[in-house]
Short mmCIF file of C-alpha atoms in Angstrom, two decimals:
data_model
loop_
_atom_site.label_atom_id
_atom_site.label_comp_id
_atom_site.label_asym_id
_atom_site.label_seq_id
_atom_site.Cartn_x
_atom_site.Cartn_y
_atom_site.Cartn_z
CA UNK E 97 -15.94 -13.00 -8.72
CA UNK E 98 -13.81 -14.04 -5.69
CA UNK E 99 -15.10 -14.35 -2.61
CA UNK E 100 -15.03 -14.53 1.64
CA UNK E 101 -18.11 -14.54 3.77
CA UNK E 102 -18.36 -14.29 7.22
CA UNK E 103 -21.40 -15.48 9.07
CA UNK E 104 -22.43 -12.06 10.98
CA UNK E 105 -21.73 -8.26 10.04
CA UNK E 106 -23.07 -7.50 13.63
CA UNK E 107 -22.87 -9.76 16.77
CA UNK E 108 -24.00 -8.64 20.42
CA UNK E 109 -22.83 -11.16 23.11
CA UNK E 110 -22.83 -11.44 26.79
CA UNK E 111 -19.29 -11.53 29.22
CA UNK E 112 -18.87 -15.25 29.33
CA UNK E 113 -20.55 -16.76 26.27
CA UNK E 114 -18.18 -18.89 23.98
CA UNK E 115 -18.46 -17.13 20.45
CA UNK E 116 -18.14 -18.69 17.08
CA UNK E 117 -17.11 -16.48 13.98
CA UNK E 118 -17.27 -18.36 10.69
CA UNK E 119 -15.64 -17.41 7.32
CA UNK E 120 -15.48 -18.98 4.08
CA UNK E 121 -13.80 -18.45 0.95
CA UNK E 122 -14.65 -20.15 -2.68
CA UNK E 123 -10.82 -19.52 -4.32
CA UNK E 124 -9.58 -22.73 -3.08
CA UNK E 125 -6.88 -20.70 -1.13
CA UNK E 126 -4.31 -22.72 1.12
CA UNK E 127 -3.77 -19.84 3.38
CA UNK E 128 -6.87 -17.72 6.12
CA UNK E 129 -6.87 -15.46 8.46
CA UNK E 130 -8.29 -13.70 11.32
CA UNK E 131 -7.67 -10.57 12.37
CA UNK E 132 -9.32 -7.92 14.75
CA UNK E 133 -9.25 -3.98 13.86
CA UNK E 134 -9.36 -1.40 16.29
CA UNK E 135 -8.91 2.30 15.56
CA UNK E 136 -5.65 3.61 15.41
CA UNK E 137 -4.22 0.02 16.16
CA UNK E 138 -4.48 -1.39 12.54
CA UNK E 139 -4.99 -4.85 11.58
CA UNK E 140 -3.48 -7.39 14.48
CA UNK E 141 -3.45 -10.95 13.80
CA UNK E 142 -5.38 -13.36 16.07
CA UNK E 143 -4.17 -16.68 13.80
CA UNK E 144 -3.85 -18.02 10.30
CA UNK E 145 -3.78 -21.38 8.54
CA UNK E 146 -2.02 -22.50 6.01
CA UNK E 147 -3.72 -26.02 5.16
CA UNK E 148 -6.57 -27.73 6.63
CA UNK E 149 -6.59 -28.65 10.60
CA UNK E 150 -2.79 -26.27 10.48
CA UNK E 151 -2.73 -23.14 12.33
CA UNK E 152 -0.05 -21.01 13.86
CA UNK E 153 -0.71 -17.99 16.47
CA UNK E 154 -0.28 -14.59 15.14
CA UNK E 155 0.50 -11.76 17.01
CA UNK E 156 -2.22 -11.86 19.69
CA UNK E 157 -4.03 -15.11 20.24
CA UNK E 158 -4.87 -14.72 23.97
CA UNK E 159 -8.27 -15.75 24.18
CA UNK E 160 -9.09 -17.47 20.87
CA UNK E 161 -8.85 -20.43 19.50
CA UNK E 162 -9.02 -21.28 15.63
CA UNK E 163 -10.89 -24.39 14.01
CA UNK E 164 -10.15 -25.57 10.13
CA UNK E 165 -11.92 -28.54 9.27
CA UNK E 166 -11.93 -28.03 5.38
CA UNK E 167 -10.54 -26.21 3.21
CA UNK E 168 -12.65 -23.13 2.42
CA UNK E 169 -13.94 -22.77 5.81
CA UNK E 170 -11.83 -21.22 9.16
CA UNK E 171 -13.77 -20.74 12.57
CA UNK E 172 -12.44 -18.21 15.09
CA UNK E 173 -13.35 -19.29 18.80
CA UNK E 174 -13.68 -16.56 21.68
CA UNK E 175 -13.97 -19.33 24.52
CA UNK E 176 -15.30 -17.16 27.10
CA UNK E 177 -15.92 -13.74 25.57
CA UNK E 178 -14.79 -10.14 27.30
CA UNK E 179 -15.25 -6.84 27.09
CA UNK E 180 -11.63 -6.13 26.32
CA UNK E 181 -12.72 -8.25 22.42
CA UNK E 182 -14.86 -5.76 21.66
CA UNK E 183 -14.17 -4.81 18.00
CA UNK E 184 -14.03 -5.68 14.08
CA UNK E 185 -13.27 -8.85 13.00
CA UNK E 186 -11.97 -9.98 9.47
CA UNK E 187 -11.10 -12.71 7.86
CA UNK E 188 -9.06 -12.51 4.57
CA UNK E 189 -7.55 -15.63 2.72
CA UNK E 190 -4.75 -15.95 -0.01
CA UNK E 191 -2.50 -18.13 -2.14
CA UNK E 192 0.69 -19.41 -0.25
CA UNK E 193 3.64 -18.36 -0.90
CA UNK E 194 3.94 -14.57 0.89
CA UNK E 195 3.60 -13.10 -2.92
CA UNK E 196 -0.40 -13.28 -3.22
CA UNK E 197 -2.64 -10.71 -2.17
CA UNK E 198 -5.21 -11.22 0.23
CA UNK E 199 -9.08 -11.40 0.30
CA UNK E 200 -11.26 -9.82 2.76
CA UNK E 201 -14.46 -10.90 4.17
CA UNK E 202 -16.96 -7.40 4.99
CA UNK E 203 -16.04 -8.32 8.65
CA UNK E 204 -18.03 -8.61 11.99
CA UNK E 205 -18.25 -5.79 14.19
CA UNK E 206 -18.68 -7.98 17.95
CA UNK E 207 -19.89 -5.86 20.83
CA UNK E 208 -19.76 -8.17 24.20
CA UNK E 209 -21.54 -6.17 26.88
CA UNK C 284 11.68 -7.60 12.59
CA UNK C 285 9.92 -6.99 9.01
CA UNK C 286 7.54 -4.08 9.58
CA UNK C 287 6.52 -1.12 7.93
CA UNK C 288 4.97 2.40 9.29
CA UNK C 289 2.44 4.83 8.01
CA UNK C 290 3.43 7.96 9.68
CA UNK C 291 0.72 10.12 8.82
CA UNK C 292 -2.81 9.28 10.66
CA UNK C 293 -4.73 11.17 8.23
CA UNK C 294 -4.30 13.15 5.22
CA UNK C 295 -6.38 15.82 3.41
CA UNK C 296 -6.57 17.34 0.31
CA UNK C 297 -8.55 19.03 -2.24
CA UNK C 298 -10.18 17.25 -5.07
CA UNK C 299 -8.34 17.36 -8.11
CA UNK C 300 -4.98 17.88 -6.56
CA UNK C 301 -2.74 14.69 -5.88
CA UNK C 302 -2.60 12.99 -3.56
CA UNK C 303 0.34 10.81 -1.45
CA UNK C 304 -0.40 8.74 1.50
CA UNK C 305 3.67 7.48 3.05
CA UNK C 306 4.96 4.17 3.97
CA UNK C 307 8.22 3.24 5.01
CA UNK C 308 9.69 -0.50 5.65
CA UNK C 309 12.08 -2.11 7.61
CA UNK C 310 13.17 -5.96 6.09
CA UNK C 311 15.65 -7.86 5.56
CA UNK C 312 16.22 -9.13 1.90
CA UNK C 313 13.80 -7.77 -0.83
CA UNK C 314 10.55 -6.17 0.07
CA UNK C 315 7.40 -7.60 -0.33
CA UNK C 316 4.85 -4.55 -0.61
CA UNK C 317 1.09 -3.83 -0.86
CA UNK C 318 -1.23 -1.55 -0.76
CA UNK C 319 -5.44 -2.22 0.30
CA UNK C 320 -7.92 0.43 0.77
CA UNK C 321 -11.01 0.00 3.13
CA UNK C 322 -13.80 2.05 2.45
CA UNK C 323 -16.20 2.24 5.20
CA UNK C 324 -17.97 -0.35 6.73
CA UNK C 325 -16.97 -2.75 4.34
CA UNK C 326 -13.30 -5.03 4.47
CA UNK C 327 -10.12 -4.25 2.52
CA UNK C 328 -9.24 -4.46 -0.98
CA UNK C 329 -6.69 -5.27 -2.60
CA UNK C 330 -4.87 -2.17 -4.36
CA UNK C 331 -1.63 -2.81 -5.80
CA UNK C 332 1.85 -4.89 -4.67
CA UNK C 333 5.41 -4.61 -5.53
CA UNK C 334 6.99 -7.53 -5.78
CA UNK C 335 10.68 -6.95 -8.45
CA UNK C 336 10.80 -5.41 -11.14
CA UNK C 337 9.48 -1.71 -12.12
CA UNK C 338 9.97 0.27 -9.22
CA UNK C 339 6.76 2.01 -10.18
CA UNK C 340 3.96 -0.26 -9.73
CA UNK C 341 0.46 0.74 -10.88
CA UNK C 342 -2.81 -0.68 -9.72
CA UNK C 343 -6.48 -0.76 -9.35
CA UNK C 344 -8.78 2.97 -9.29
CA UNK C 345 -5.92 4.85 -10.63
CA UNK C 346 -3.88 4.61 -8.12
CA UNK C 347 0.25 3.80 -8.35
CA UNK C 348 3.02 3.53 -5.65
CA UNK C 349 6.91 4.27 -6.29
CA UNK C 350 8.87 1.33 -4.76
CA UNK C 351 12.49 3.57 -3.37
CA UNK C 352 15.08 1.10 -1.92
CA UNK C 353 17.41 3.83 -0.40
CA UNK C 354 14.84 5.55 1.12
CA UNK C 355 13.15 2.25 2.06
CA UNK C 356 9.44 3.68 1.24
CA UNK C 357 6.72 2.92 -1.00
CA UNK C 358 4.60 5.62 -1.31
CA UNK C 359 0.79 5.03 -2.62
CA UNK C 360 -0.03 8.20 -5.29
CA UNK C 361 -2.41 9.72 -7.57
CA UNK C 362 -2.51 12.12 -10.03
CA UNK C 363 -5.41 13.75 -9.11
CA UNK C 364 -7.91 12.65 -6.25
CA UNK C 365 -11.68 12.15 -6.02
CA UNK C 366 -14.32 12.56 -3.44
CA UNK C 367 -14.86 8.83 -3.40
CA UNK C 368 -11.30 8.02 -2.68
CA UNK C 369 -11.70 9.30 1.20
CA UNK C 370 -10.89 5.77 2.54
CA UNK C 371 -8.33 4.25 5.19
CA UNK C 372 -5.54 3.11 3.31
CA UNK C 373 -2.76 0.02 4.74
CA UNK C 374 0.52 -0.83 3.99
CA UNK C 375 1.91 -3.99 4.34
CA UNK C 376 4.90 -6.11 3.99
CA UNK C 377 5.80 -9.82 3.36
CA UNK C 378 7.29 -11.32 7.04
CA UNK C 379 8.61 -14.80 7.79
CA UNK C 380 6.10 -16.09 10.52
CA UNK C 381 7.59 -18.38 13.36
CA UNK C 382 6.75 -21.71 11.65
CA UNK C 383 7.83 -20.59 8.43
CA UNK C 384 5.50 -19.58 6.55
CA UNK C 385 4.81 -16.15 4.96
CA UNK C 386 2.88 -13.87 5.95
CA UNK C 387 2.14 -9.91 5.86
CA UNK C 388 2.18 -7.49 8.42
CA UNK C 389 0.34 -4.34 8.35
CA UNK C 390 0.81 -0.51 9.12
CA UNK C 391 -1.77 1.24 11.59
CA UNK C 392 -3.35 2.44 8.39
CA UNK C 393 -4.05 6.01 6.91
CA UNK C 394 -7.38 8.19 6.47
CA UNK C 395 -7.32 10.25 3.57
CA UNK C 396 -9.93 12.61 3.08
CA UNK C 397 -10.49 14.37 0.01
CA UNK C 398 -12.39 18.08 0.05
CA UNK C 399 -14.57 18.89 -2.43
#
């Protein structure tokens, strides 16, 4: 059975503190992702990579920053964490090529207070 | 721009009836379409993609979706709904990202809630 992990389901952190969300996937897939979810804004992607130590912004990286190292593993970095990131975060990976579904970690719901 | 719109933020209906939750796309070239589900509290899932071919795909929990190129929409249905399908449902389409590489883009996503 396929499958992507994240580290937390629920993280509480402080205005300031540099955050580290980790996800990992055992499919050998080229391709992850993160994304944050809030309601009645969909899925918006932070950043994905395509191969290891590649990444390329999505459609709102202010803020983060992205770490692949290897392979089944991609880190999502909140530098100095804010209110405003409040929310779900997932991580999904896939086969390249645009055709492949993707794979979805249960997410991590971050609060920063 | 290669995007695709749920226009309905929730739908209800009765168990037993059918059910249809609407997408529409906007691409250039051929479509690249899926469907996931998210139940709640947990991530999506993977329900069911058009890629060529049959333009009525079916997919996973008896669900299908009718691929219509002149009325650009792929529609997720079911014959008749359960109780445990009351999920948010997400569109999404196939886009070109800047450095070349494909990736999808989602719709805001659709709660359907089904009555006993």
């Amino acid at each position: 059975d396929v499958k992507v992990t994240q580290s937390s389901r629920y993280l509480v952190k402080r205005t300031g503190e540099k955050v580290f969300l980790e996800c990992v996937q055992d499919m050998d897939h080229e391709n992850m992702f993160w994304y944050r979810q809030d309601p009645g804004l969909g899925l918006r992607l932070i950043y994905f990579s395509y191969d290891v130590k590649m990444k390329e912004k999505g459609d709102i990286p202010e803020g983060y920053s992205v770490s692949r190292e290897k392979k089944e593993r991609f880190s999502l970095i909140l530098e100095s964490a804010s209110t405003n990131q409040t929310s779900m975060y997932l991580c999904a990976s896939s086969t390249a090529g645009g055709s492949y579904e993707q794979y979805f970690g249960p997410g991590t719901r971050l609060t920063v207070t | 721009a290669q995007s695709v719109a749920q226009p309905e933020d929730q739908v209800n209906v009765a168990e037993g009836n059918p059910l249809t939750v609407k997408c529409t796309y906007s691409v250039s070239g051929n479509p690249y379409l899926f469907w996931y589900v998210q139940y709640p509290n947990r991530g999506l899932q993977f329900l069911l993609k058009y890629i060529t071919g049959d333009n009525l795909v079916k997919g996973s929990y008896g669900f299908e979706a009718e691929f219509n190129k002149s009325q650009t929409s792929f529609h997720l249905k079911k014959p008749s709904a359960l109780v445990s399908d009351s999920a948010l449902y997400f569109c999404a389409v196939r886009r070109l990202a800047t450095g070349g590489s494909y990736i999808p883009t989602f719709g805001r996503g659709t709660s359907l809630i089904v009555h006993p």
